[in-house]
Amino acid sequence: MSAHGTPIPMMSAASGPLSGVAEVPGDKSISHRALILGAMAVGETRITGLLEGEDVLDTAKAMRAFGAEVTRDEDGTWHVHGVGVGGFAEPDQVIDCGNSGTGVRLIMGAMATSPITVTFCGDASLSTRPMARVTDPLALFGARAVGRSGGRLPMTIVGAADPVPVRYSVPVPSAQVKSAVLLAGLNAPGQTVVIEKEATRDHTERMLAGFGAEVHTEETDAGRVITLTGQPELKPQGIAVPRDPSSAAFPVCAALIVPGSDVLVPGIGLNPTRAGLFTTLREMGADLTYENEREEGGEPVADLRARYSPEMTGIRVPPERAASMIDEYPILAVVASCAEGKTLMTGVRELRVKESDRIEAMAVGLRACGVTVEDGEDWWEVTGLGAGNVPGGATCVSHLDHRIAMSFLVLGLAAQQPVSVDDGAPIATSFPVFEPLMAALGARIVRVAVEN
Ligand SMILES: O=C(O)C1=C[C@@H](OP(=O)(O)O)[C@@H](O)[C@H](O)C1
Ligand SMILES: C=C(OP(=O)(O)O)C(=O)O
C-alpha cells in the first residue's frame, strides 16, 4: 500500500555530474503551523511558499473541516480565514491526516481544549505511530481520548469543555508533543508551561509570537521553559515560508557523493534547531558552503553550495545534535556509506517511531546494497566503503516512508549498480517535485513500469 494510492516502484543509477540550481519547496513544519495558526486567528492570513505536499494538503483540508476558509490563488498564494481561538466547529467527517505525524498531533492539540468531539485516522504508516505521547498531556487539560490499543489511530478526542492550563515536562525530545501542548494551551485560561530538556525545532514558539500571543522561552538548567498565556486573540499574518532544509538535504547529499557535482540550493532555512545535518557534513569534510547568509521572515536563511567531496570521513555524531537533524539520519547514512571509516549515530531512539522504523529500514536496505551497518535500540553505525565503492544493486523497501525512498534513490546515483525502491509514492507527502528537480540536475531517477 502506498501513502495515498498505488505503489510507484522507482530506480536510480550512476549519474554524470549533478549541476545547477535546486529550488526545493517550502518547509513542511512551518507550512502545517501556518495553516493551523491561520485557522485559529481572527481574519485573513496570507501564506506564500506553502509546501503543497500531501501532508500539508491534508492539514489544509482538516482546517476547512473545522470551519476555517482555506483557498489557493492560481499563483500559489494561500489564504486562511480563521475562526479565532476556541472557534473550531465540530467536523462532520473523520479527519484523515494521511501519512503525517505532525498534522495529526498538532491538530489534536489545537482542538483538545474546545468542546467538540473529533475522530482522526491516517494511512497504514500513521496508524502504527504512538499517539499517547500527545493524548497524555492533553488529558491534563481535560480532554479524553479513545483509540486502538497502544494508543494508535483511529482515535477519537473529546475536547475539554472547561480546560485548565497545564505545566508539562515533555518526556521525549519531540517538537510535535511540545507544539500540541502549546496549541491546546491557546484555549485554556491562564498560563500553560512546557519544559523540554533538549531543544527541538521552535517554529511553533516563533510563529505564536508572530501571531501576537504572549509566549516566552527561558533557558534554564532543566532545559527550555516555554510559557504561553492562554486565550489571546491571534492576529492574522503574512507568512513567507522558507525552503525546507530537510528537503534540501537530498540534492545537497547527492551532490556530495556524485563525481564532479556542483549544486546550489538557494534560500534554505537554517534555524539552528534544524541545521544539524549541515554541521555534521562539514565535520565529515564535505565541501558545503553557506553563501549570502541573511534573515527572512524571522528565520536565518542561506544559499547552500555543495560540491563533490570524495575525501569525506566517518565521524561520531553527538547525541545532543539529534533533535536538530532527526529527519536527516537516513540520508546521512547514505553519505556515510560513501565516506571512509565508521559513522556512529547515538541518541536516536526516536528514529524508530517515524513513518517507519528508520534505523531498521535503512540498515536492511544498506546491507542489501553491500554496506555494513550495526545497530541497537538507540544507536547505529555505518561502515563507509569510500567514494565510488558502494556496490548497490538491490531493491529496497520504503515502508510508506518518503525519506527512506528518497535516501535509497540518492544512493543509487553514486552506487556501482542501480538501486530500486519498491514504492516512491510517499515522496509526494513532503517533496512533490523531487523527481523533476533531481532530473534537472542530471540525476537518473526513473519510475519502473509494473507488469500486470
Ligand atoms: O514538529 C514538527 O514539525 C516535526 C517534528 C519532528 O517530529 P517529532 O516531534 O516526533 O520529533 C520531525 O521528525 C517531523 O518531521 C516534523
Ligand atoms: C517524521 C516526519 O514527518 P511526520 O512526523 O510529520 O510524519 C518526516 O517528515 O520525516
XYZ file of C-alpha atoms and ligand atoms in Angstrom:
478
model
C 0.000 0.000 0.000
C 1.284 3.486 -0.725
C 0.640 6.729 1.102
C -2.474 7.661 -0.850
C -2.737 5.133 -3.686
C -0.970 2.677 -5.923
C 2.717 1.898 -5.259
C 5.199 3.563 -7.616
C 8.368 1.443 -7.998
C 11.394 3.577 -8.834
C 15.038 3.140 -9.704
C 18.169 5.280 -9.792
C 21.503 4.719 -11.489
C 25.013 6.146 -11.611
C 24.773 9.679 -12.946
C 27.111 12.176 -14.533
C 27.975 15.312 -12.562
C 24.930 16.930 -10.949
C 24.844 20.650 -11.581
C 22.513 23.604 -11.435
C 20.176 25.312 -9.012
C 17.787 23.233 -6.899
C 14.825 25.287 -5.684
C 13.337 22.964 -3.082
C 9.785 23.585 -1.835
C 8.598 25.234 1.376
C 9.282 23.958 4.852
C 6.826 21.253 5.900
C 6.896 22.045 9.630
C 6.298 25.751 9.058
C 3.582 25.063 6.455
C 1.486 22.942 8.862
C 1.811 25.596 11.561
C 0.919 28.467 9.218
C -2.357 26.744 8.279
C -3.273 25.778 11.844
C -2.448 29.135 13.449
C -4.059 30.923 10.490
C -7.242 28.936 11.223
C -7.073 29.993 14.900
C -6.575 33.699 14.155
C -9.345 36.223 13.559
C -9.234 37.428 9.946
C -7.168 36.574 6.892
C -3.693 35.042 6.957
C -1.843 35.066 3.654
C 0.806 32.398 3.039
C 3.380 32.303 0.240
C 5.777 29.419 -0.369
C 3.476 26.900 1.338
C 4.589 23.319 0.744
C 1.949 21.713 -1.461
C 2.801 18.170 -0.405
C 0.173 15.638 0.641
C 0.890 16.033 4.376
C 0.230 19.757 4.289
C -2.750 19.473 1.925
C -4.331 17.066 4.439
C -3.885 19.715 7.144
C -5.470 22.360 4.875
C -8.447 20.042 4.360
C -8.709 19.490 8.106
C -8.743 23.233 8.795
C -11.683 23.577 6.381
C -13.496 20.804 8.256
C -13.075 22.826 11.484
C -14.746 25.846 9.852
C -11.845 27.914 8.509
C -11.973 29.098 4.907
C -8.807 27.971 3.125
C -8.234 28.942 -0.513
C -5.402 28.970 -3.028
C -4.772 31.550 -5.749
C -3.506 30.446 -9.131
C -0.072 31.883 -8.314
C 0.253 29.559 -5.307
C -0.644 32.102 -2.593
C -2.838 30.605 0.131
C -5.448 32.460 2.201
C -6.800 31.260 5.542
C -9.799 32.995 7.095
C -9.533 31.921 10.713
C -12.317 31.298 13.207
C -10.407 32.513 16.284
C -9.051 30.658 19.332
C -11.871 28.468 20.660
C -13.849 28.939 17.430
C -13.408 25.494 15.875
C -16.660 23.843 14.721
C -17.112 20.087 15.193
C -16.232 18.452 11.852
C -18.961 16.284 10.363
C -16.405 13.884 8.952
C -13.430 11.853 10.161
C -10.185 13.876 9.945
C -7.802 11.909 7.719
C -4.227 13.058 8.295
C -2.793 10.660 5.722
C 0.889 9.970 6.407
C 1.510 12.947 8.676
C 2.554 12.679 12.321
C 2.936 16.448 12.526
C -0.529 17.043 11.082
C -2.422 14.702 13.376
C -0.551 15.581 16.579
C -0.727 19.347 16.120
C -4.395 19.276 15.144
C -5.234 17.076 18.148
C -3.599 19.733 20.332
C -5.362 22.600 18.610
C -8.856 21.062 19.106
C -8.382 19.457 22.532
C -9.469 22.482 24.541
C -12.682 23.100 22.559
C -15.978 21.359 23.414
C -16.027 19.260 20.240
C -15.518 15.574 19.504
C -13.278 14.616 16.605
C -12.213 11.269 15.134
C -8.785 11.065 13.477
C -7.408 8.467 11.081
C -4.404 8.053 8.812
C -2.697 5.668 6.437
C -1.135 2.332 7.382
C 2.091 4.029 8.500
C 0.454 6.701 10.652
C -1.817 4.063 12.197
C 1.228 2.359 13.738
C 2.648 5.510 15.339
C 2.288 6.324 19.062
C -0.308 8.948 19.954
C -0.253 8.573 23.773
C 2.704 10.963 23.854
C 0.196 13.641 22.821
C -3.023 12.395 24.407
C -1.350 12.019 27.852
C -0.652 15.751 28.197
C -3.956 16.641 26.511
C -5.730 14.679 29.258
C -4.244 17.112 31.795
C -6.214 19.910 30.080
C -9.377 17.788 30.492
C -9.562 16.179 27.042
C -10.387 12.452 26.675
C -9.037 10.098 24.017
C -10.211 6.683 22.880
C -8.145 4.910 20.264
C -6.921 1.485 19.289
C -4.774 -0.465 21.703
C -1.326 1.003 22.250
C -2.725 4.493 21.690
C -2.940 4.147 17.911
C -5.229 5.674 15.288
C -8.081 5.707 14.525
C -8.719 7.734 17.645
C -11.488 9.970 18.941
C -10.713 13.010 21.083
C -13.402 14.567 23.231
C -12.243 18.138 23.747
C -12.335 19.717 27.212
C -15.386 21.925 27.782
C -13.706 23.684 30.740
C -9.982 23.368 30.076
C -7.424 24.102 32.762
C -3.886 25.290 31.995
C -1.082 22.786 32.258
C 2.557 22.590 33.313
C 4.169 19.749 31.371
C 7.674 18.404 31.059
C 7.953 16.646 27.677
C 9.409 13.152 28.318
C 10.730 12.609 24.769
C 12.532 15.105 22.518
C 9.567 15.975 20.303
C 8.545 19.268 18.735
C 5.211 17.681 17.871
C 4.390 16.983 21.523
C 5.615 20.422 22.626
C 3.547 22.052 19.890
C 0.410 20.040 20.669
C 0.567 21.209 24.307
C 1.157 24.839 23.309
C -1.702 24.779 20.782
C -4.010 23.262 23.415
C -2.834 25.952 25.859
C -4.133 28.621 23.494
C -7.726 27.968 24.563
C -7.030 27.335 28.260
C -7.261 30.229 30.728
C -4.028 31.310 32.451
C -0.507 30.165 31.703
C 0.476 26.884 30.105
C 4.106 25.922 30.665
C 6.055 23.372 28.604
C 9.516 22.238 29.642
C 11.807 20.460 27.200
C 15.157 19.038 28.284
C 16.538 19.021 24.746
C 15.822 21.894 22.394
C 13.634 20.811 19.474
C 12.521 22.861 16.461
C 10.977 26.093 17.704
C 8.747 27.101 14.788
C 5.593 26.986 16.932
C 7.013 29.384 19.506
C 8.280 31.761 16.813
C 5.015 31.702 14.922
C 2.846 32.079 18.042
C 4.792 35.252 18.868
C 4.307 36.423 15.271
C 0.532 35.955 15.618
C 0.604 38.144 18.739
C 0.420 35.506 21.502
C 2.335 36.130 24.714
C 4.977 33.391 24.688
C 8.358 33.417 26.456
C 11.210 30.946 26.370
C 13.722 30.752 29.187
C 16.892 28.651 29.069
C 17.324 27.017 32.498
C 19.356 24.148 33.981
C 16.265 21.965 33.494
C 16.115 22.892 29.793
C 13.881 25.239 27.859
C 10.873 26.542 29.777
C 8.195 27.906 27.457
C 5.349 29.896 28.964
C 2.224 30.747 26.972
C -0.607 32.984 28.138
C -3.907 31.444 27.099
C -6.921 32.852 25.283
C -5.192 35.516 23.198
C -6.791 36.992 20.103
C -4.406 35.834 17.384
C -3.814 38.473 14.713
C -3.658 37.229 11.111
C -0.251 37.320 9.456
C 1.517 37.417 6.126
C 3.793 34.377 6.181
C 6.593 33.662 3.693
C 7.543 30.013 4.233
C 11.306 29.425 3.829
C 12.537 26.458 1.781
C 12.803 23.178 3.680
C 16.279 22.158 4.942
C 15.026 18.584 5.292
C 14.218 18.505 1.554
C 17.422 20.398 0.656
C 19.308 17.526 2.289
C 18.622 15.268 -0.733
C 20.132 17.354 -3.572
C 22.910 18.515 -1.207
C 23.919 14.971 -0.250
C 23.541 13.751 -3.833
C 25.992 16.454 -4.972
C 28.493 15.416 -2.278
C 28.628 11.789 -3.472
C 28.204 12.050 -7.269
C 31.570 12.693 -9.001
C 32.069 16.177 -10.439
C 28.885 17.691 -8.961
C 28.360 21.350 -8.078
C 24.827 22.252 -6.933
C 23.378 25.454 -5.464
C 20.332 25.120 -3.197
C 19.112 28.675 -2.567
C 17.110 30.183 0.287
C 17.311 27.329 2.786
C 16.035 27.866 6.324
C 18.987 27.427 8.704
C 17.192 27.739 12.021
C 19.748 26.178 14.431
C 17.085 23.728 15.651
C 17.048 22.297 12.094
C 20.559 22.638 10.687
C 22.395 19.769 12.409
C 22.910 17.764 9.204
C 24.890 20.542 7.537
C 27.177 20.888 10.577
C 27.711 17.125 10.537
C 28.506 17.019 6.813
C 31.067 19.785 7.216
C 32.687 17.868 10.095
C 32.949 14.874 7.743
C 34.867 17.042 5.289
C 32.072 17.900 2.876
C 32.637 20.789 0.507
C 29.490 22.573 1.635
C 29.410 26.335 1.929
C 26.828 28.879 3.057
C 26.519 31.812 0.685
C 24.514 35.004 1.021
C 23.579 34.420 4.679
C 20.577 36.558 5.666
C 17.366 36.638 7.686
C 13.932 36.176 6.096
C 10.633 36.239 7.983
C 12.438 35.889 11.328
C 14.370 32.770 10.249
C 18.090 32.592 9.306
C 18.464 31.649 5.636
C 21.406 30.974 3.270
C 22.148 29.587 -0.180
C 23.867 26.218 0.168
C 26.540 25.218 -2.300
C 27.528 21.555 -2.361
C 30.368 20.116 -4.433
C 31.542 16.548 -4.905
C 33.548 15.550 -1.823
C 35.443 12.281 -2.368
C 37.522 12.630 0.803
C 34.794 12.562 3.448
C 35.468 10.559 6.609
C 33.136 8.977 9.135
C 32.537 10.711 12.476
C 30.698 10.257 15.770
C 27.556 12.366 15.592
C 26.969 13.759 19.087
C 23.647 12.691 20.638
C 22.812 16.262 21.653
C 22.653 17.126 17.946
C 19.972 14.527 17.215
C 16.920 16.765 17.543
C 18.332 19.298 15.079
C 18.729 16.673 12.332
C 16.251 13.999 13.343
C 14.732 13.599 9.856
C 18.136 13.658 8.155
C 19.707 10.467 9.576
C 18.561 8.265 6.656
C 20.297 10.462 4.063
C 23.292 10.920 6.375
C 23.635 7.130 6.434
C 23.839 7.198 2.625
C 26.643 9.781 2.717
C 28.337 7.760 5.487
C 28.328 4.695 3.188
C 30.361 6.681 0.647
C 32.794 8.116 3.241
C 35.937 6.448 4.612
C 35.530 4.786 8.013
C 32.731 4.450 10.526
C 29.963 6.920 11.278
C 28.367 6.356 14.687
C 24.961 7.898 15.402
C 23.728 7.773 19.011
C 20.762 9.160 20.937
C 18.476 8.343 18.016
C 15.763 6.159 19.581
C 13.100 8.465 18.098
C 14.033 7.245 14.600
C 12.256 4.008 15.422
C 8.822 5.692 15.635
C 8.766 7.799 12.477
C 6.870 6.897 9.287
C 8.853 3.667 9.592
C 11.497 2.321 11.954
C 14.107 4.312 10.078
C 17.133 2.566 11.588
C 15.755 -0.832 10.607
C 14.591 0.276 7.144
C 17.967 1.853 6.303
C 20.033 -0.923 7.852
C 18.250 -3.638 5.852
C 18.457 -1.713 2.566
C 22.076 -0.628 3.019
C 23.152 -4.176 3.884
C 21.422 -5.390 0.703
C 23.498 -2.778 -1.154
C 26.724 -4.158 0.319
C 27.224 -1.771 3.256
C 27.914 -2.948 6.819
C 25.509 -1.493 9.368
C 25.283 -2.339 13.059
C 22.504 -1.112 15.289
C 20.981 -1.104 18.749
C 17.843 0.410 20.262
C 19.294 3.937 20.456
C 22.241 3.879 18.001
C 23.536 2.718 14.660
C 26.860 2.631 12.921
C 27.585 2.648 9.201
C 30.957 1.450 7.915
C 31.805 3.584 4.909
C 33.340 1.991 1.838
C 34.800 5.200 0.395
C 33.754 7.175 -2.667
C 32.629 5.051 -5.612
C 32.817 1.758 -3.706
C 29.194 1.055 -2.696
C 28.020 -1.972 -4.723
C 24.255 -1.138 -4.752
C 22.186 -3.451 -6.947
C 19.313 -4.084 -4.506
C 15.614 -3.317 -4.291
C 14.945 -1.503 -1.011
C 11.623 -1.319 0.809
C 10.385 2.197 1.596
C 7.772 1.186 4.212
C 5.491 4.122 3.275
C 8.322 6.445 4.280
C 9.251 9.307 1.936
C 12.686 9.838 3.475
C 13.630 6.167 3.107
C 12.550 6.187 -0.552
C 14.484 9.373 -1.382
C 17.583 8.239 0.526
C 17.924 4.984 -1.422
C 17.280 6.775 -4.725
C 20.145 9.155 -3.892
C 22.366 6.187 -3.027
C 21.749 4.688 -6.477
C 23.208 7.823 -8.129
C 26.625 7.007 -6.654
C 26.499 3.203 -6.416
C 28.146 0.740 -8.817
C 24.815 -0.907 -9.682
C 21.337 0.714 -9.849
C 19.268 0.861 -6.648
C 15.489 0.355 -6.718
C 12.760 1.189 -4.222
C 9.515 -0.752 -4.114
C 7.383 2.368 -3.681
C 8.262 6.003 -4.268
C 4.668 7.258 -3.906
C 5.232 8.563 -0.332
C 7.753 11.094 -1.690
C 4.725 13.233 -2.592
C 3.982 13.747 1.111
C 6.926 16.128 1.596
C 8.746 16.711 -1.712
C 6.253 16.526 -4.598
C 8.775 17.918 -7.131
C 11.621 15.586 -6.140
C 11.684 13.752 -9.482
C 11.741 16.773 -11.873
C 14.090 18.691 -9.571
C 16.608 15.857 -9.407
C 16.250 15.161 -13.152
C 17.015 18.820 -13.932
C 20.294 18.454 -12.005
C 21.192 15.442 -14.136
C 20.132 12.617 -11.804
C 18.999 9.359 -13.391
C 15.907 8.566 -11.326
C 13.048 6.844 -13.134
C 9.741 5.181 -12.451
C 9.724 1.479 -13.233
C 6.791 0.113 -15.223
C 4.868 -2.570 -13.353
C 3.872 -5.638 -15.332
C 0.296 -6.759 -14.768
O 7.158 19.414 14.699
C 7.449 19.093 13.546
O 7.091 19.750 12.545
C 8.246 17.865 13.354
C 8.879 17.302 14.415
C 9.681 16.086 14.328
O 8.932 15.023 14.886
P 8.929 14.688 16.466
O 8.288 15.785 17.183
O 8.145 13.399 16.584
O 10.385 14.515 16.807
C 10.039 15.714 12.898
O 10.506 14.389 12.846
C 8.867 15.897 11.962
O 9.238 15.627 10.637
C 8.353 17.302 11.994
C 8.901 12.394 10.588
C 8.439 13.119 9.583
O 7.184 13.643 9.479
P 5.872 13.402 10.353
O 6.274 13.039 11.756
O 5.124 14.676 10.268
O 5.088 12.291 9.696
C 9.319 13.490 8.448
O 8.876 14.306 7.619
O 10.454 12.979 8.322
